[in-house]
Amino acid sequence: MKNILTIGTALQDITFSTNEGRILNTPQNLTAQKMLAFELGAKFNIKTADFTFGGGGANIAVGLAKLGQKTAILTCLGNDFLADEIIKNLKKYKVATNFIERSNQNSALAFILSAENYKNEHTIFIQRGASEDLKINFSELSQPKSKNSQFDLIYLSSLSGRYAKNNLANIFQYKTNFSGVKMVWNPGYEQIKMGLKNLAPYLKNTSAFIINKDEALELCVDSKSRKNINNPRILLKILSAYIQNTIIITDGANGAYAFDNNKIYYAPSKKIIAKNTTGVGDAFGAGFTWAYLIMGFNLEKSLNLGIKNSLSVLTKVGAQEGLLNQAEILQ
């Protein structure tokens, strides 16, 4: 069992399912190749509304806890009913909540529009609220007079808000201070907007960098190597100039790719009927991290176990509902 800290959002998800949206193909836009459209000013029926829990920090914490690890989450919540429910859910999975900060803003809330007429793919509207007030001070987390970190691994997901850049710098300074800590990074939108050159000092200090294809395109779109940039293998090559360790690009139903020691690995996905696509990337991240950095499995097996965890989440509504335990993921 490893001591793991996850950093990122914890929130309430409200998922609306409808088949009344129209899918628009926009292949000319590399970073937005499909659009979900509704008539302006119209009223649409919602078939179901499900209330679940999500957020990158919470999903990873729950996922790794279910896989037998001792996990804690560093996030910021409001002083409201939602915060109480979010903490109650985390404790249900034995995730430590003593590092949670509080804010006068409301706790984060996400509205997820699930397109039943397009494989239940989703579009998310998120009100980040208190999560944007997260202010990380690792001196408060370190054990007094200890030369060792109390964490074996840190999993960093999306950061946002006025302290995001300082938080990012503080997290990687902690990694520098405690070189034995493994760092997994799944960057958020604000980090991707910074661009490869600005992220370079942090990228070289990750143990594993996990990103989906759309995010990789956003990050690499200004690269000089634009030919065939829509190909995950080309994206891996571009990123490898900045990242010394393992790089993973997930590509939805097409599977997942990894780059390590100048070699590309690939694992296919399986076709299933999806009830939900929310949290699938986090499920992959938890499964892969457990397999590769905790259990020490090889890259190919770790990719497959990450995919297995994400496929299980696809069969349930909610980002945490289908997460597998150790026995299930190895079955």
GROMACS .gro file of N, CA and C in nm, residues 155-232:
model
  234
  155TYR      N    1  -0.061   1.268  -0.759
  155TYR     CA    2  -0.133   1.270  -0.887
  155TYR      C    3  -0.196   1.407  -0.902
  156LEU      N    4  -0.145   1.484  -0.997
  156LEU     CA    5  -0.191   1.621  -1.019
  156LEU      C    6  -0.286   1.626  -1.138
  157SER      N    7  -0.407   1.673  -1.113
  157SER     CA    8  -0.502   1.693  -1.223
  157SER      C    9  -0.519   1.843  -1.246
  158SER      N   10  -0.633   1.884  -1.296
  158SER     CA   11  -0.653   2.022  -1.339
  158SER      C   12  -0.644   2.123  -1.224
  159LEU      N   13  -0.575   2.233  -1.251
  159LEU     CA   14  -0.569   2.347  -1.159
  159LEU      C   15  -0.631   2.468  -1.227
  160SER      N   16  -0.706   2.546  -1.151
  160SER     CA   17  -0.765   2.668  -1.207
  160SER      C   18  -0.771   2.775  -1.099
  161GLY      N   19  -0.803   2.896  -1.140
  161GLY     CA   20  -0.818   3.004  -1.043
  161GLY      C   21  -0.696   3.092  -1.033
  162ARG      N   22  -0.705   3.190  -0.945
  162ARG     CA   23  -0.601   3.294  -0.935
  162ARG      C   24  -0.468   3.243  -0.884
  163TYR      N   25  -0.469   3.129  -0.812
  163TYR     CA   26  -0.345   3.075  -0.759
  163TYR      C   27  -0.289   2.961  -0.843
  164ALA      N   28  -0.349   2.934  -0.959
  164ALA     CA   29  -0.314   2.814  -1.036
  164ALA      C   30  -0.166   2.807  -1.071
  165LYS      N   31  -0.109   2.918  -1.120
  165LYS     CA   32   0.032   2.916  -1.160
  165LYS      C   33   0.124   2.899  -1.040
  166ASN      N   34   0.092   2.967  -0.930
  166ASN     CA   35   0.173   2.950  -0.809
  166ASN      C   36   0.160   2.810  -0.753
  167ASN      N   37   0.039   2.755  -0.758
  167ASN     CA   38   0.019   2.618  -0.711
  167ASN      C   39   0.102   2.519  -0.793
  168LEU      N   40   0.103   2.539  -0.924
  168LEU     CA   41   0.180   2.451  -1.011
  168LEU      C   42   0.328   2.456  -0.975
  169ALA      N   43   0.380   2.576  -0.956
  169ALA     CA   44   0.521   2.592  -0.921
  169ALA      C   45   0.550   2.529  -0.785
  170ASN      N   46   0.461   2.547  -0.688
  170ASN     CA   47   0.482   2.491  -0.554
  170ASN      C   48   0.480   2.339  -0.555
  171ILE      N   49   0.391   2.282  -0.634
  171ILE     CA   50   0.382   2.136  -0.643
  171ILE      C   51   0.512   2.077  -0.697
  172PHE      N   52   0.563   2.137  -0.804
  172PHE     CA   53   0.685   2.082  -0.863
  172PHE      C   54   0.809   2.117  -0.782
  173GLN      N   55   0.804   2.224  -0.702
  173GLN     CA   56   0.913   2.251  -0.609
  173GLN      C   57   0.917   2.143  -0.502
  174TYR      N   58   0.799   2.100  -0.459
  174TYR     CA   59   0.791   1.989  -0.363
  174TYR      C   60   0.852   1.863  -0.423
  175LYS      N   61   0.823   1.838  -0.550
  175LYS     CA   62   0.881   1.722  -0.619
  175LYS      C   63   1.033   1.734  -0.625
  176THR      N   64   1.084   1.855  -0.646
  176THR     CA   65   1.228   1.876  -0.649
  176THR      C   66   1.289   1.852  -0.511
  177ASN      N   67   1.221   1.899  -0.408
  177ASN     CA   68   1.271   1.882  -0.271
  177ASN      C   69   1.273   1.736  -0.228
  178PHE      N   70   1.176   1.661  -0.276
  178PHE     CA   71   1.165   1.519  -0.241
  178PHE      C   72   1.168   1.438  -0.370
  179SER      N   73   1.290   1.413  -0.418
  179SER     CA   74   1.306   1.352  -0.551
  179SER      C   75   1.250   1.210  -0.558
  180GLY      N   76   1.231   1.146  -0.444
  180GLY     CA   77   1.179   1.010  -0.445
  180GLY      C   78   1.030   1.001  -0.470
  181VAL      N   79   0.961   1.115  -0.465
  181VAL     CA   80   0.817   1.116  -0.488
  181VAL      C   81   0.789   1.101  -0.638
  182LYS      N   82   0.701   1.009  -0.672
  182LYS     CA   83   0.660   0.995  -0.812
  182LYS      C   84   0.551   1.097  -0.842
  183MET      N   85   0.557   1.155  -0.961
  183MET     CA   86   0.462   1.258  -1.000
  183MET      C   87   0.390   1.218  -1.128
  184VAL      N   88   0.259   1.205  -1.119
  184VAL     CA   89   0.175   1.181  -1.236
  184VAL      C   90   0.099   1.310  -1.263
  185TRP      N   91   0.100   1.352  -1.389
  185TRP     CA   92   0.037   1.480  -1.423
  185TRP      C   93  -0.061   1.464  -1.537
  186ASN      N   94  -0.185   1.501  -1.511
  186ASN     CA   95  -0.290   1.509  -1.613
  186ASN      C   96  -0.337   1.654  -1.615
  187PRO      N   97  -0.277   1.739  -1.700
  187PRO     CA   98  -0.300   1.883  -1.692
  187PRO      C   99  -0.440   1.924  -1.732
  188GLY      N  100  -0.483   2.038  -1.680
  188GLY     CA  101  -0.613   2.094  -1.714
  188GLY      C  102  -0.600   2.201  -1.821
  189TYR      N  103  -0.713   2.260  -1.854
  189TYR     CA  104  -0.720   2.357  -1.964
  189TYR      C  105  -0.627   2.475  -1.942
  190GLU      N  106  -0.623   2.529  -1.819
  190GLU     CA  107  -0.538   2.646  -1.794
  190GLU      C  108  -0.390   2.614  -1.808
  191GLN      N  109  -0.351   2.490  -1.774
  191GLN     CA  110  -0.212   2.451  -1.791
  191GLN      C  111  -0.180   2.432  -1.940
  192ILE      N  112  -0.271   2.370  -2.014
  192ILE     CA  113  -0.250   2.348  -2.157
  192ILE      C  114  -0.236   2.482  -2.230
  193LYS      N  115  -0.315   2.581  -2.188
  193LYS     CA  116  -0.307   2.714  -2.251
  193LYS      C  117  -0.169   2.778  -2.234
  194MET      N  118  -0.094   2.737  -2.133
  194MET     CA  119   0.038   2.795  -2.110
  194MET      C  120   0.136   2.760  -2.222
  195GLY      N  121   0.112   2.649  -2.291
  195GLY     CA  122   0.198   2.609  -2.402
  195GLY      C  123   0.317   2.525  -2.358
  196LEU      N  124   0.371   2.450  -2.454
  196LEU     CA  125   0.479   2.356  -2.424
  196LEU      C  126   0.603   2.424  -2.365
  197LYS      N  127   0.643   2.536  -2.421
  197LYS     CA  128   0.766   2.600  -2.374
  197LYS      C  129   0.755   2.646  -2.229
  198ASN      N  130   0.639   2.700  -2.192
  198ASN     CA  131   0.621   2.745  -2.054
  198ASN      C  132   0.606   2.629  -1.956
  199LEU      N  133   0.558   2.515  -2.007
  199LEU     CA  134   0.541   2.398  -1.921
  199LEU      C  135   0.668   2.313  -1.913
  200ALA      N  136   0.763   2.341  -2.000
  200ALA     CA  137   0.882   2.257  -2.011
  200ALA      C  138   0.953   2.227  -1.879
  201PRO      N  139   0.973   2.327  -1.790
  201PRO     CA  140   1.042   2.297  -1.664
  201PRO      C  141   0.969   2.194  -1.578
  202TYR      N  142   0.837   2.188  -1.592
  202TYR     CA  143   0.757   2.094  -1.515
  202TYR      C  144   0.747   1.958  -1.585
  203LEU      N  145   0.734   1.962  -1.716
  203LEU     CA  146   0.718   1.839  -1.793
  203LEU      C  147   0.835   1.743  -1.773
  204LYS      N  148   0.955   1.798  -1.763
  204LYS     CA  149   1.072   1.711  -1.750
  204LYS      C  150   1.082   1.647  -1.612
  205ASN      N  151   0.995   1.689  -1.522
  205ASN     CA  152   1.002   1.640  -1.384
  205ASN      C  153   0.885   1.549  -1.348
  206THR      N  154   0.818   1.495  -1.450
  206THR     CA  155   0.706   1.404  -1.425
  206THR      C  156   0.750   1.259  -1.439
  207SER      N  157   0.686   1.172  -1.363
  207SER     CA  158   0.709   1.028  -1.378
  207SER      C  159   0.623   0.972  -1.490
  208ALA      N  160   0.502   1.027  -1.503
  208ALA     CA  161   0.411   0.990  -1.612
  208ALA      C  162   0.325   1.111  -1.645
  209PHE      N  163   0.311   1.138  -1.773
  209PHE     CA  164   0.230   1.250  -1.822
  209PHE      C  165   0.115   1.191  -1.901
  210ILE      N  166  -0.009   1.215  -1.854
  210ILE     CA  167  -0.128   1.155  -1.915
  210ILE      C  168  -0.216   1.264  -1.973
  211ILE      N  169  -0.255   1.247  -2.099
  211ILE     CA  170  -0.334   1.348  -2.167
  211ILE      C  171  -0.418   1.281  -2.275
  212ASN      N  172  -0.535   1.335  -2.305
  212ASN     CA  173  -0.611   1.276  -2.415
  212ASN      C  174  -0.571   1.342  -2.548
  213LYS      N  175  -0.616   1.283  -2.657
  213LYS     CA  176  -0.572   1.329  -2.789
  213LYS      C  177  -0.611   1.475  -2.815
  214ASP      N  178  -0.734   1.512  -2.779
  214ASP     CA  179  -0.777   1.650  -2.802
  214ASP      C  180  -0.689   1.749  -2.725
  215GLU      N  181  -0.657   1.713  -2.600
  215GLU     CA  182  -0.571   1.799  -2.518
  215GLU      C  183  -0.431   1.806  -2.577
  216ALA      N  184  -0.382   1.692  -2.626
  216ALA     CA  185  -0.248   1.689  -2.687
  216ALA      C  186  -0.243   1.778  -2.811
  217LEU      N  187  -0.351   1.777  -2.889
  217LEU     CA  188  -0.359   1.865  -3.006
  217LEU      C  189  -0.352   2.012  -2.965
  218GLU      N  190  -0.427   2.047  -2.860
  218GLU     CA  191  -0.425   2.185  -2.810
  218GLU      C  192  -0.284   2.224  -2.769
  219LEU      N  193  -0.215   2.131  -2.704
  219LEU     CA  194  -0.082   2.160  -2.652
  219LEU      C  195   0.023   2.170  -2.763
  220CYS      N  196   0.004   2.091  -2.868
  220CYS     CA  197   0.106   2.082  -2.973
  220CYS      C  198   0.071   2.159  -3.100
  221VAL      N  199  -0.044   2.226  -3.102
  221VAL     CA  200  -0.092   2.286  -3.227
  221VAL      C  201   0.002   2.393  -3.282
  222ASP      N  202   0.080   2.456  -3.198
  222ASP     CA  203   0.174   2.558  -3.244
  222ASP      C  204   0.312   2.501  -3.278
  223SER      N  205   0.323   2.369  -3.267
  223SER     CA  206   0.451   2.305  -3.296
  223SER      C  207   0.486   2.318  -3.444
  224LYS      N  208   0.614   2.320  -3.475
  224LYS     CA  209   0.659   2.326  -3.615
  224LYS      C  210   0.626   2.195  -3.687
  225SER      N  211   0.612   2.087  -3.612
  225SER     CA  212   0.584   1.956  -3.671
  225SER      C  213   0.434   1.937  -3.688
  226ARG      N  214   0.373   2.017  -3.774
  226ARG     CA  215   0.228   2.014  -3.788
  226ARG      C  216   0.179   1.906  -3.884
  227LYS      N  217   0.266   1.849  -3.966
  227LYS     CA  218   0.225   1.747  -4.062
  227LYS      C  219   0.176   1.623  -3.988
  228ASN      N  220   0.057   1.577  -4.021
  228ASN     CA  221  -0.004   1.458  -3.959
  228ASN      C  222  -0.019   1.473  -3.807
  229ILE      N  223  -0.037   1.597  -3.761
  229ILE     CA  224  -0.043   1.621  -3.617
  229ILE      C  225  -0.165   1.557  -3.552
  230ASN      N  226  -0.263   1.519  -3.632
  230ASN     CA  227  -0.383   1.453  -3.579
  230ASN      C  228  -0.357   1.308  -3.542
  231ASN      N  229  -0.237   1.261  -3.566
  231ASN     CA  230  -0.196   1.123  -3.536
  231ASN      C  231  -0.133   1.118  -3.397
  232PRO      N  232  -0.187   1.033  -3.305
  232PRO     CA  233  -0.130   1.026  -3.170
  232PRO      C  234   0.019   0.993  -3.168
   0.00000   0.00000   0.00000
